[in-house]
């Protein structure tokens, strides 16, 4: 594990393997260990970079909202530091919001795009209110309540009943998250732009992945992105929920490797 200074924060990241660079951006409220199995599967053929976003994992938190644009700038600055002009940019859920914000700001630095269990739409007014409540709850009570409320939405009922290892892994990641980092990201997600009409401007090869049972960013959201991004590839992973890379690791990795082989 390595750290570098990005403006006001110290950022932790993994940088493993040799080959075309692939940046994997984790979701909320997780950290870069979300990608351990993908880092392992890809790093024999690619250089895989997985940062802890602002306020998550071992990266410092900052004051105010952690906007998707700010997090995308952090990723771009990390790429500068690593002397990577252009990379495949992939993200899951909030990581997908960051990947889209990255594309919007730095299109020429995107070799290909991977959007997993995410959406292009902004939050509804109701979702914004819930984010504000969760931010207050995280700051006043810590992450346990948030983790318990989120777990059944993150994983399929089958994963919850038959895979205590995955449940523990996801819960532990959430419990390790700093409440101030979670709160800043919740405000940042609530402020994000609606990028639906921007999708038609995406010309990089794009892979869209989604768990068939994703309860947070359902298949319909991925179908909208697929319809909006010309030439994009949509893969629906059966028996997977929102954290589809952990619930169907083999199928997820195969889809990634097939896509990378054909587009990079
Ligand atoms: C995530 O997994 O990153 C979040 O659940 C996304 C969201 O809350 O919109």
Coordinates of C-alpha atoms and ligand atoms in Angstrom, one line a residue:
X1 CA 0.0 0.0 0.0
X2 CA 1.2 3.5 -0.8
X3 CA 0.2 7.0 0.0
X4 CA 0.6 10.3 -1.9
X5 CA -0.4 13.9 -1.2
X6 CA -3.3 15.1 -3.3
X7 CA -3.9 18.8 -2.4
X8 CA -5.3 18.9 1.1
X9 CA -5.3 15.1 1.7
X10 CA -3.0 12.1 2.0
X11 CA -4.5 9.5 -0.4
X12 CA -3.9 5.7 0.0
X13 CA -3.9 3.5 -3.1
X14 CA -2.9 0.1 -4.5
X15 CA -0.9 0.0 -7.7
X16 CA -0.2 -3.5 -8.9
X17 CA 0.7 -5.3 -12.1
X18 CA 2.2 -4.2 -15.5
X19 CA 0.3 -3.3 -18.6
X20 CA -2.4 -0.9 -19.7
X21 CA -3.6 1.0 -16.6
X22 CA -7.0 0.2 -15.2
X23 CA -8.3 2.4 -12.3
X24 CA -11.0 0.9 -10.1
X25 CA -13.1 3.2 -7.9
X26 CA -15.0 1.8 -4.9
X27 CA -18.5 2.6 -3.9
X28 CA -20.1 4.0 -0.7
X29 CA -19.4 3.3 2.2
X30 CA -16.6 1.0 1.2
X31 CA -12.9 1.3 0.5
X32 CA -10.4 0.0 -2.1
X33 CA -10.4 -3.6 -0.6
X34 CA -13.8 -3.9 -2.3
X35 CA -11.7 -4.6 -5.4
X36 CA -9.3 -7.2 -4.0
X37 CA -10.5 -10.0 -6.2
X38 CA -10.5 -7.8 -9.3
X39 CA -7.0 -6.5 -8.6
X40 CA -5.8 -10.1 -8.3
X41 CA -7.6 -11.3 -11.5
X42 CA -6.5 -8.3 -13.6
X43 CA -3.0 -7.6 -12.4
X44 CA -1.3 -10.4 -14.3
X45 CA -2.2 -8.6 -17.6
X46 CA -2.9 -4.9 -16.5
X47 CA -1.6 -2.3 -14.2
X48 CA -4.4 -1.9 -11.7
X49 CA -4.8 1.1 -9.5
X50 CA -7.4 1.2 -6.7
X51 CA -7.5 4.4 -4.6
X52 CA -9.3 4.9 -1.3
X53 CA -11.5 7.9 -2.1
X54 CA -11.4 11.1 -0.1
X55 CA -12.7 10.3 3.4
X56 CA -12.6 6.5 2.9
X57 CA -10.3 3.7 3.9
X58 CA -6.9 5.1 4.8
X59 CA -7.3 8.3 2.8
X60 CA -7.9 11.5 4.9
X61 CA -11.3 13.2 5.1
X62 CA -11.7 16.8 4.3
X63 CA -14.1 19.6 5.3
X64 CA -17.4 20.1 3.5
X65 CA -19.0 18.0 0.8
X66 CA -16.9 15.5 -1.0
X67 CA -18.4 16.1 -4.4
X68 CA -18.2 13.5 -7.3
X69 CA -16.3 16.2 -9.3
X70 CA -13.8 16.7 -6.5
X71 CA -13.3 12.9 -6.1
X72 CA -12.8 12.6 -9.9
X73 CA -10.1 15.4 -9.7
X74 CA -8.4 13.5 -6.9
X75 CA -8.3 10.4 -9.3
X76 CA -6.9 12.6 -12.1
X77 CA -4.2 14.0 -9.7
X78 CA -3.3 10.4 -8.6
X79 CA -2.9 9.5 -12.3
X80 CA -0.6 12.5 -12.7
X81 CA 1.4 11.4 -9.7
X82 CA 1.7 7.9 -11.2
X83 CA 2.5 9.4 -14.7
X84 CA -0.5 7.8 -16.2
X85 CA -1.9 10.0 -19.0
X86 CA -4.8 7.7 -19.9
X87 CA -6.5 4.7 -18.3
X88 CA -9.5 2.5 -18.2
X89 CA -11.7 4.1 -15.6
X90 CA -14.1 1.8 -13.7
X91 CA -16.4 2.4 -10.7
X92 CA -19.0 0.6 -8.8
X93 CA -22.0 2.6 -7.6
X94 CA -20.7 5.9 -6.1
X95 CA -17.5 4.9 -7.9
X96 CA -19.5 4.9 -11.1
X97 CA -20.8 8.4 -10.3
X98 CA -17.1 9.4 -9.9
X99 CA -16.2 7.6 -13.1
X100 CA -18.9 9.5 -15.0
X101 CA -17.8 12.8 -13.4
X102 CA -14.2 11.9 -14.5
X103 CA -15.3 11.4 -18.0
X104 CA -17.1 14.7 -18.1
X105 CA -14.0 16.6 -16.9
X106 CA -11.2 14.5 -18.5
X107 CA -12.7 12.6 -21.5
X108 CA -9.3 12.5 -23.3
X109 CA -7.8 10.6 -20.3
X110 CA -10.4 7.7 -20.5
X111 CA -9.4 4.8 -22.7
X112 CA -12.5 2.8 -21.7
X113 CA -15.2 3.1 -19.1
X114 CA -16.6 0.5 -16.7
X115 CA -19.9 1.3 -15.0
X116 CA -20.9 -1.3 -12.4
X117 CA -24.2 -1.1 -10.4
X118 CA -24.6 2.6 -10.9
X119 CA -26.7 5.2 -12.6
X120 CA -26.5 8.5 -14.5
X121 CA -29.5 10.2 -12.9
X122 CA -29.2 12.6 -10.0
X123 CA -30.9 12.0 -6.6
X124 CA -34.6 12.6 -6.2
X125 CA -35.7 15.2 -3.6
X126 CA -36.6 12.4 -1.3
X127 CA -33.2 10.6 -1.8
X128 CA -31.4 13.9 -1.0
X129 CA -33.4 14.2 2.3
X130 CA -32.5 10.6 3.2
X131 CA -28.8 11.4 2.5
X132 CA -28.9 14.4 4.9
X133 CA -30.5 12.2 7.6
X134 CA -27.9 9.5 7.1
X135 CA -25.1 12.0 7.3
X136 CA -26.4 13.3 10.6
X137 CA -26.9 9.8 11.9
X138 CA -23.3 8.8 10.9
X139 CA -21.9 11.8 12.7
X140 CA -23.9 11.4 15.8
X141 CA -24.1 7.6 16.1
X142 CA -21.3 6.1 14.0
X143 CA -21.6 3.7 11.2
X144 CA -23.2 0.6 12.8
X145 CA -26.9 1.8 12.3
X146 CA -26.1 2.7 8.6
X147 CA -24.4 -0.6 8.0
X148 CA -27.4 -2.6 9.4
X149 CA -29.9 -0.6 7.4
X150 CA -27.9 -0.9 4.2
X151 CA -26.9 -4.6 4.3
X152 CA -30.2 -6.1 3.1
X153 CA -30.3 -3.7 0.2
X154 CA -26.7 -4.3 -0.8
X155 CA -26.8 -8.1 -1.1
X156 CA -29.4 -10.7 -2.3
X157 CA -31.4 -12.6 0.3
X158 CA -29.5 -15.7 -0.8
X159 CA -26.1 -14.1 -0.2
X160 CA -27.3 -12.9 3.2
X161 CA -28.5 -16.4 4.2
X162 CA -25.8 -18.5 2.6
X163 CA -22.6 -16.5 2.5
X164 CA -21.8 -15.1 6.0
X165 CA -18.2 -14.5 4.7
X166 CA -19.5 -11.9 2.2
X167 CA -21.9 -10.4 4.7
X168 CA -19.1 -10.0 7.2
X169 CA -16.7 -8.5 4.6
X170 CA -19.2 -5.9 3.4
X171 CA -20.3 -5.1 7.0
X172 CA -16.7 -4.7 8.2
X173 CA -15.8 -2.4 5.3
X174 CA -18.8 -0.2 6.3
X175 CA -17.9 -0.2 10.0
X176 CA -14.3 0.8 9.2
X177 CA -15.5 3.9 7.3
X178 CA -15.0 7.2 9.1
X179 CA -18.3 8.8 9.9
X180 CA -17.0 12.2 8.7
X181 CA -15.9 10.7 5.4
X182 CA -19.3 9.0 4.9
X183 CA -21.2 12.2 5.8
X184 CA -19.1 14.3 3.3
X185 CA -19.7 11.7 0.5
X186 CA -23.4 11.6 1.3
X187 CA -23.6 15.4 0.8
X188 CA -21.5 15.0 -2.3
X189 CA -23.7 12.3 -3.8
X190 CA -26.8 14.5 -3.1
X191 CA -25.3 17.4 -5.0
X192 CA -24.3 15.4 -8.1
X193 CA -25.4 16.4 -11.5
X194 CA -27.9 14.5 -13.6
X195 CA -25.7 13.1 -16.4
X196 CA -28.4 11.3 -18.4
X197 CA -28.2 13.8 -21.3
X198 CA -24.4 13.7 -21.2
X199 CA -24.4 9.9 -21.9
X200 CA -24.7 10.5 -25.6
X201 CA -21.3 12.3 -25.5
X202 CA -19.5 9.2 -24.3
X203 CA -17.5 7.7 -27.2
X204 CA -15.1 5.4 -25.3
X205 CA -15.8 1.7 -25.2
X206 CA -18.1 1.2 -22.2
X207 CA -19.0 -1.9 -20.2
X208 CA -22.1 -1.7 -18.0
X209 CA -22.4 -4.4 -15.3
X210 CA -25.3 -4.9 -13.0
X211 CA -26.6 -7.5 -10.5
X212 CA -30.0 -8.8 -11.7
X213 CA -31.3 -8.2 -8.1
X214 CA -29.6 -4.9 -7.5
X215 CA -32.0 -3.1 -5.1
X216 CA -30.1 0.3 -5.0
X217 CA -29.3 0.9 -8.7
X218 CA -31.7 -1.5 -10.4
X219 CA -31.2 -3.1 -13.9
X220 CA -33.5 -0.4 -15.4
X221 CA -30.8 2.3 -14.5
X222 CA -28.2 0.3 -16.4
X223 CA -30.5 -0.2 -19.3
X224 CA -30.9 3.6 -19.5
X225 CA -27.1 4.0 -19.5
X226 CA -26.9 1.3 -22.2
X227 CA -29.4 3.0 -24.3
X228 CA -27.7 6.4 -23.9
X229 CA -24.1 5.3 -24.5
X230 CA -23.6 4.3 -28.2
X231 CA -21.9 0.9 -28.6
X232 CA -21.9 0.1 -24.9
X233 CA -22.0 -3.5 -23.7
X234 CA -24.5 -4.5 -20.9
X235 CA -23.9 -7.5 -18.8
X236 CA -26.6 -8.5 -16.2
X237 CA -25.2 -10.8 -13.5
X238 CA -27.8 -13.4 -12.3
X239 CA -28.1 -14.0 -8.6
X240 CA -26.3 -10.8 -7.7
X241 CA -27.4 -7.7 -5.9
X242 CA -25.7 -4.3 -5.6
X243 CA -22.2 -5.5 -4.7
X244 CA -22.1 -7.8 -7.7
X245 CA -18.3 -8.0 -7.9
X246 CA -18.3 -9.8 -4.5
X247 CA -21.5 -11.8 -5.0
X248 CA -20.6 -13.2 -8.5
X249 CA -16.9 -12.6 -8.6
X250 CA -16.1 -15.2 -11.3
X251 CA -18.7 -13.9 -13.7
X252 CA -17.8 -10.2 -12.9
X253 CA -14.1 -10.8 -13.5
X254 CA -14.8 -12.7 -16.7
X255 CA -16.9 -9.8 -18.0
X256 CA -14.1 -7.4 -17.1
X257 CA -11.4 -9.4 -18.8
X258 CA -13.4 -10.1 -21.9
X259 CA -14.2 -6.4 -22.2
X260 CA -10.6 -5.3 -21.6
X261 CA -9.3 -7.8 -24.1
X262 CA -11.6 -6.5 -26.8
X263 CA -11.4 -2.8 -26.1
X264 CA -7.9 -2.0 -24.8
Ligands
LIG1 C1 -22.9 2.9 -3.3 O1 -23.0 1.7 -3.2 O2 -21.9 3.5 -3.7 C2 -24.1 3.7 -2.8 O3 -25.1 2.9 -2.3 C3 -24.6 4.6 -4.0 C4 -25.8 5.4 -3.6 O4 -26.1 5.5 -2.4 O5 -26.4 6.1 -4.4

